[in-house]
Amino acid sequence: MTEALSEPPLPSPQLAAAVERVAGLGAKLGRSRDEVLDPETLHRACGVPLDVIRALLQGRAAGEPDIHARFRQRLDLLHETHRKDNGRKFSHGEIARESGISRQQVQALLGGDRRPTMDHCARLERFFDRPAGFLQSEDSEALGCVLAAIEKTLLQECQEHSERNALATAAPAGAGRPGLYERHGVDGIALRAALLPDQGRTRLLEWLDTYMDEHAAEEDPEPPGERA
């Protein structure tokens, strides 16, 4: 039973779906899968070891099931990579002074001699300017959070790209102000909607229905009974 619990977990279907969405958005922008899913970049962003990231991206079981081991690995990474302006690492005393944790506790946490409390994690995450949960979240969850941020950025880039293309093909100067679809295009509207919460998407769809009705009336103002 103990051995089964120590096995690395399989990636969730949600993580696999997020990987494919990011890769698909990257392709729309002319970027390769390796470019938008670069393991080194993901490693620095979420703190998950490189070999684990590569395995998770490929859909293989990976990750450290022990929360204390994850904490130590990510804290070591932060202590090594988060440097002062002069390029030097922060000393135990500097971390203690600015985080509010005693120097003895900082030394014990970095040395692996003490298990962290939630307060320790929160203070260290603030000191190293990392989001809540960075030091203890499961490897697949940590990677998923970074992929969500990348997906949002790519969605915004796709939206801007679509709007630029729509403007480039809009009516020439002097032909009147471009309409909604000319300014944003169908892809642009769809991408904008993807960034909204469920309630926002519902309001957008209702507004689009109203716009379509009004736009159709402007294009065909003649009552049906008066047509030739």
mmCIF file of C-alpha atoms in Angstrom:
data_model
loop_
_atom_site.group_PDB
_atom_site.id
_atom_site.type_symbol
_atom_site.label_atom_id
_atom_site.label_comp_id
_atom_site.label_asym_id
_atom_site.label_seq_id
_atom_site.Cartn_x
_atom_site.Cartn_y
_atom_site.Cartn_z
ATOM 1 C CA MET A 1 0.000 0.000 0.000
ATOM 2 C CA THR A 2 2.823 2.393 0.846
ATOM 3 C CA GLU A 3 4.556 1.695 -2.463
ATOM 4 C CA ALA A 4 1.362 2.470 -4.411
ATOM 5 C CA LEU A 5 1.032 5.823 -2.689
ATOM 6 C CA SER A 6 4.630 6.731 -3.576
ATOM 7 C CA GLU A 7 4.117 6.262 -7.313
ATOM 8 C CA PRO A 8 4.087 9.454 -9.409
ATOM 9 C CA PRO A 9 0.597 10.492 -10.537
ATOM 10 C CA LEU A 10 -0.657 10.480 -14.112
ATOM 11 C CA PRO A 11 -1.365 13.872 -15.714
ATOM 12 C CA SER A 12 -5.016 14.901 -15.522
ATOM 13 C CA PRO A 13 -7.142 15.132 -18.698
ATOM 14 C CA GLN A 14 -7.414 18.872 -18.002
ATOM 15 C CA LEU A 15 -3.633 19.254 -18.153
ATOM 16 C CA ALA A 16 -3.425 17.329 -21.431
ATOM 17 C CA ALA A 17 -6.204 19.506 -22.885
ATOM 18 C CA ALA A 18 -4.402 22.685 -21.773
ATOM 19 C CA VAL A 19 -1.196 21.494 -23.459
ATOM 20 C CA GLU A 20 -3.046 20.963 -26.755
ATOM 21 C CA ARG A 21 -4.831 24.321 -26.532
ATOM 22 C CA VAL A 22 -1.548 26.166 -26.002
ATOM 23 C CA ALA A 23 0.082 24.271 -28.875
ATOM 24 C CA GLY A 24 -2.894 25.040 -31.130
ATOM 25 C CA LEU A 25 -2.854 28.745 -30.334
ATOM 26 C CA GLY A 26 0.876 28.853 -30.929
ATOM 27 C CA ALA A 27 0.371 27.255 -34.352
ATOM 28 C CA LYS A 28 -2.158 29.961 -35.260
ATOM 29 C CA LEU A 29 0.529 32.541 -34.501
ATOM 30 C CA GLY A 30 3.164 30.695 -36.525
ATOM 31 C CA ARG A 31 5.029 29.335 -33.502
ATOM 32 C CA SER A 32 6.170 25.764 -33.057
ATOM 33 C CA ARG A 33 5.054 23.506 -30.223
ATOM 34 C CA ASP A 34 8.583 23.556 -28.785
ATOM 35 C CA GLU A 35 8.548 27.356 -28.759
ATOM 36 C CA VAL A 36 5.306 27.828 -26.812
ATOM 37 C CA LEU A 37 5.914 24.785 -24.587
ATOM 38 C CA ASP A 38 9.616 25.257 -23.911
ATOM 39 C CA PRO A 39 10.472 23.110 -20.840
ATOM 40 C CA GLU A 40 13.175 25.520 -19.632
ATOM 41 C CA THR A 41 10.733 28.449 -19.649
ATOM 42 C CA LEU A 42 8.052 26.383 -17.902
ATOM 43 C CA HIS A 43 10.587 25.160 -15.342
ATOM 44 C CA ARG A 44 11.559 28.706 -14.366
ATOM 45 C CA ALA A 45 7.924 29.789 -14.182
ATOM 46 C CA CYS A 46 6.490 26.977 -12.060
ATOM 47 C CA GLY A 47 9.495 25.439 -10.309
ATOM 48 C CA VAL A 48 8.740 21.899 -11.483
ATOM 49 C CA PRO A 49 11.879 19.896 -12.390
ATOM 50 C CA LEU A 50 12.735 19.720 -16.094
ATOM 51 C CA ASP A 51 12.406 15.942 -16.351
ATOM 52 C CA VAL A 52 8.974 16.087 -14.731
ATOM 53 C CA ILE A 53 7.813 18.846 -17.092
ATOM 54 C CA ARG A 54 8.954 16.877 -20.147
ATOM 55 C CA ALA A 55 7.137 13.789 -18.911
ATOM 56 C CA LEU A 56 3.908 15.660 -18.105
ATOM 57 C CA LEU A 57 3.916 17.372 -21.514
ATOM 58 C CA GLN A 58 4.158 13.918 -23.103
ATOM 59 C CA GLY A 59 1.298 12.570 -20.977
ATOM 60 C CA ARG A 60 3.503 10.315 -18.838
ATOM 61 C CA ALA A 61 3.261 9.797 -15.091
ATOM 62 C CA ALA A 62 5.658 12.045 -13.206
ATOM 63 C CA GLY A 63 5.960 14.338 -10.226
ATOM 64 C CA GLU A 64 7.019 14.251 -6.619
ATOM 65 C CA PRO A 65 4.196 12.883 -4.411
ATOM 66 C CA ASP A 66 5.841 14.016 -1.154
ATOM 67 C CA ILE A 67 4.869 17.605 -0.270
ATOM 68 C CA HIS A 68 8.014 18.177 1.813
ATOM 69 C CA ALA A 69 10.283 17.071 -1.035
ATOM 70 C CA ARG A 70 8.421 19.407 -3.430
ATOM 71 C CA PHE A 71 8.838 22.289 -1.001
ATOM 72 C CA ARG A 72 12.576 21.716 -0.654
ATOM 73 C CA GLN A 73 13.118 21.396 -4.397
ATOM 74 C CA ARG A 74 11.236 24.604 -5.212
ATOM 75 C CA LEU A 75 12.732 26.584 -2.337
ATOM 76 C CA ASP A 76 16.214 25.541 -3.472
ATOM 77 C CA LEU A 77 15.352 26.690 -6.993
ATOM 78 C CA LEU A 78 14.134 30.087 -5.755
ATOM 79 C CA HIS A 79 17.153 30.577 -3.515
ATOM 80 C CA GLU A 80 19.450 29.766 -6.436
ATOM 81 C CA THR A 81 17.724 31.811 -9.170
ATOM 82 C CA HIS A 82 16.190 34.782 -7.306
ATOM 83 C CA ARG A 83 19.224 37.037 -6.988
ATOM 84 C CA LYS A 84 19.957 40.541 -5.742
ATOM 85 C CA ASP A 85 20.776 43.370 -8.139
ATOM 86 C CA ASN A 86 24.484 42.578 -7.771
ATOM 87 C CA GLY A 87 23.892 38.985 -8.862
ATOM 88 C CA ARG A 88 24.474 37.440 -5.457
ATOM 89 C CA LYS A 89 22.081 35.112 -3.639
ATOM 90 C CA PHE A 90 20.154 36.400 -0.644
ATOM 91 C CA SER A 91 21.692 35.387 2.667
ATOM 92 C CA HIS A 92 19.709 33.571 5.339
ATOM 93 C CA GLY A 93 19.706 36.751 7.388
ATOM 94 C CA GLU A 94 18.351 38.859 4.525
ATOM 95 C CA ILE A 95 15.568 36.373 3.833
ATOM 96 C CA ALA A 96 14.735 36.266 7.539
ATOM 97 C CA ARG A 97 14.708 40.038 7.932
ATOM 98 C CA GLU A 98 12.497 40.709 4.923
ATOM 99 C CA SER A 99 10.150 37.709 5.254
ATOM 100 C CA GLY A 100 9.584 37.902 9.002
ATOM 101 C CA ILE A 101 10.774 34.325 9.599
ATOM 102 C CA SER A 102 13.555 33.830 12.137
ATOM 103 C CA ARG A 103 17.047 33.224 10.797
ATOM 104 C CA GLN A 104 17.200 29.842 12.526
ATOM 105 C CA GLN A 105 13.960 28.766 10.856
ATOM 106 C CA VAL A 106 15.105 29.993 7.424
ATOM 107 C CA GLN A 107 18.331 28.019 7.810
ATOM 108 C CA ALA A 108 16.409 24.915 8.885
ATOM 109 C CA LEU A 109 13.925 25.223 6.006
ATOM 110 C CA LEU A 110 16.670 25.645 3.407
ATOM 111 C CA GLY A 111 18.606 22.771 4.924
ATOM 112 C CA GLY A 112 15.605 20.455 4.937
ATOM 113 C CA ASP A 113 15.696 20.097 8.726
ATOM 114 C CA ARG A 114 12.254 21.575 9.316
ATOM 115 C CA ARG A 115 8.883 21.026 7.693
ATOM 116 C CA PRO A 116 7.236 24.273 6.606
ATOM 117 C CA THR A 117 3.992 25.646 7.927
ATOM 118 C CA MET A 118 1.446 27.406 5.726
ATOM 119 C CA ASP A 119 2.685 30.686 7.188
ATOM 120 C CA HIS A 120 6.279 29.868 6.219
ATOM 121 C CA CYS A 121 5.184 29.123 2.657
ATOM 122 C CA ALA A 122 3.117 32.302 2.355
ATOM 123 C CA ARG A 123 5.947 34.497 3.668
ATOM 124 C CA LEU A 124 8.566 32.897 1.441
ATOM 125 C CA GLU A 125 6.318 33.121 -1.638
ATOM 126 C CA ARG A 126 5.843 36.834 -1.011
ATOM 127 C CA PHE A 127 9.570 37.341 -0.467
ATOM 128 C CA PHE A 128 10.469 35.562 -3.719
ATOM 129 C CA ASP A 129 7.566 37.213 -5.575
ATOM 130 C CA ARG A 130 5.792 33.978 -6.461
ATOM 131 C CA PRO A 131 2.043 33.220 -6.497
ATOM 132 C CA ALA A 132 0.308 31.558 -3.566
ATOM 133 C CA GLY A 133 0.779 27.796 -3.631
ATOM 134 C CA PHE A 134 4.039 27.918 -5.584
ATOM 135 C CA LEU A 135 6.027 26.053 -2.948
ATOM 136 C CA GLN A 136 3.600 23.218 -2.226
ATOM 137 C CA SER A 137 1.170 22.669 -5.117
ATOM 138 C CA GLU A 138 1.415 19.354 -6.953
ATOM 139 C CA ASP A 139 3.684 19.345 -9.989
ATOM 140 C CA SER A 140 0.839 18.890 -12.489
ATOM 141 C CA GLU A 141 -1.193 21.646 -10.802
ATOM 142 C CA ALA A 142 1.777 24.038 -10.812
ATOM 143 C CA LEU A 143 2.382 23.372 -14.508
ATOM 144 C CA GLY A 144 -1.331 23.787 -15.238
ATOM 145 C CA CYS A 145 -1.377 27.253 -13.648
ATOM 146 C CA VAL A 146 1.514 28.395 -15.840
ATOM 147 C CA LEU A 147 -0.125 26.928 -18.954
ATOM 148 C CA ALA A 148 -3.325 28.813 -18.127
ATOM 149 C CA ALA A 149 -1.392 32.091 -18.019
ATOM 150 C CA ILE A 150 0.340 31.275 -21.318
ATOM 151 C CA GLU A 151 -2.988 30.360 -22.907
ATOM 152 C CA LYS A 152 -4.502 33.685 -21.866
ATOM 153 C CA THR A 153 -1.560 35.592 -23.344
ATOM 154 C CA LEU A 154 -1.760 33.658 -26.615
ATOM 155 C CA LEU A 155 -5.527 34.207 -26.814
ATOM 156 C CA GLN A 156 -4.965 37.941 -26.501
ATOM 157 C CA GLU A 157 -2.277 37.841 -29.192
ATOM 158 C CA CYS A 158 -4.569 35.850 -31.509
ATOM 159 C CA GLN A 159 -7.347 38.365 -30.897
ATOM 160 C CA GLU A 160 -5.090 41.304 -31.738
ATOM 161 C CA HIS A 161 -3.807 39.484 -34.835
ATOM 162 C CA SER A 162 -7.361 38.793 -35.985
ATOM 163 C CA GLU A 163 -8.400 42.409 -35.443
ATOM 164 C CA ARG A 164 -5.403 43.691 -37.408
ATOM 165 C CA ASN A 165 -6.281 41.387 -40.298
ATOM 166 C CA ALA A 166 -9.912 42.509 -40.193
ATOM 167 C CA LEU A 167 -8.897 46.176 -40.290
ATOM 168 C CA ALA A 168 -6.543 45.522 -43.189
ATOM 169 C CA THR A 169 -9.428 44.141 -45.262
ATOM 170 C CA ALA A 170 -12.026 46.696 -44.124
ATOM 171 C CA ALA A 171 -13.623 49.250 -46.437
ATOM 172 C CA PRO A 172 -11.268 51.998 -47.733
ATOM 173 C CA ALA A 173 -11.115 55.502 -46.257
ATOM 174 C CA GLY A 174 -14.254 57.544 -46.860
ATOM 175 C CA ALA A 175 -16.545 54.524 -46.979
ATOM 176 C CA GLY A 176 -17.836 55.087 -43.464
ATOM 177 C CA ARG A 177 -16.843 53.693 -40.097
ATOM 178 C CA PRO A 178 -16.212 49.914 -40.227
ATOM 179 C CA GLY A 179 -18.844 47.793 -38.506
ATOM 180 C CA LEU A 180 -18.287 45.400 -35.639
ATOM 181 C CA TYR A 181 -17.330 42.461 -37.819
ATOM 182 C CA GLU A 182 -15.066 44.578 -40.009
ATOM 183 C CA ARG A 183 -13.232 45.901 -36.936
ATOM 184 C CA HIS A 184 -12.877 42.626 -35.080
ATOM 185 C CA GLY A 185 -13.802 39.768 -37.409
ATOM 186 C CA VAL A 186 -15.551 36.586 -36.332
ATOM 187 C CA ASP A 187 -12.302 35.109 -34.963
ATOM 188 C CA GLY A 188 -11.597 38.258 -32.970
ATOM 189 C CA ILE A 189 -15.039 38.226 -31.359
ATOM 190 C CA ALA A 190 -14.762 34.514 -30.579
ATOM 191 C CA LEU A 191 -11.309 34.945 -29.038
ATOM 192 C CA ARG A 192 -12.497 37.899 -26.978
ATOM 193 C CA ALA A 193 -15.419 35.798 -25.725
ATOM 194 C CA ALA A 194 -13.028 33.001 -24.705
ATOM 195 C CA LEU A 195 -11.386 35.372 -22.228
ATOM 196 C CA LEU A 196 -14.680 36.137 -20.488
ATOM 197 C CA PRO A 197 -16.288 34.257 -17.581
ATOM 198 C CA ASP A 198 -19.525 32.341 -18.276
ATOM 199 C CA GLN A 199 -21.776 35.250 -17.291
ATOM 200 C CA GLY A 200 -19.817 37.641 -19.483
ATOM 201 C CA ARG A 201 -20.059 35.304 -22.470
ATOM 202 C CA THR A 202 -23.837 35.089 -22.002
ATOM 203 C CA ARG A 203 -24.162 38.895 -22.022
ATOM 204 C CA LEU A 204 -21.936 39.114 -25.098
ATOM 205 C CA LEU A 205 -24.085 36.587 -26.990
ATOM 206 C CA GLU A 206 -27.260 38.492 -26.078
ATOM 207 C CA TRP A 207 -25.680 41.742 -27.273
ATOM 208 C CA LEU A 208 -24.554 40.096 -30.522
ATOM 209 C CA ASP A 209 -28.109 38.881 -31.192
ATOM 210 C CA THR A 210 -29.366 42.445 -30.794
ATOM 211 C CA TYR A 211 -26.583 43.804 -32.991
ATOM 212 C CA MET A 212 -27.283 41.272 -35.723
ATOM 213 C CA ASP A 213 -30.988 42.175 -35.749
ATOM 214 C CA GLU A 214 -30.230 45.906 -35.968
ATOM 215 C CA HIS A 215 -27.509 45.385 -38.589
ATOM 216 C CA ALA A 216 -29.846 43.289 -40.745
ATOM 217 C CA ALA A 217 -32.499 46.003 -40.555
ATOM 218 C CA GLU A 218 -29.987 48.643 -41.688
ATOM 219 C CA GLU A 219 -28.953 46.551 -44.683
ATOM 220 C CA ASP A 220 -32.551 45.754 -45.709
ATOM 221 C CA PRO A 221 -34.770 48.673 -44.547
ATOM 222 C CA GLU A 222 -37.488 48.125 -47.133
ATOM 223 C CA PRO A 223 -40.546 46.302 -45.698
ATOM 224 C CA PRO A 224 -41.135 42.902 -47.327
ATOM 225 C CA GLY A 225 -44.516 43.972 -48.712
ATOM 226 C CA GLU A 226 -42.981 46.853 -50.760
ATOM 227 C CA ARG A 227 -40.351 44.795 -52.526
ATOM 228 C CA ALA A 228 -40.701 44.319 -56.302
#
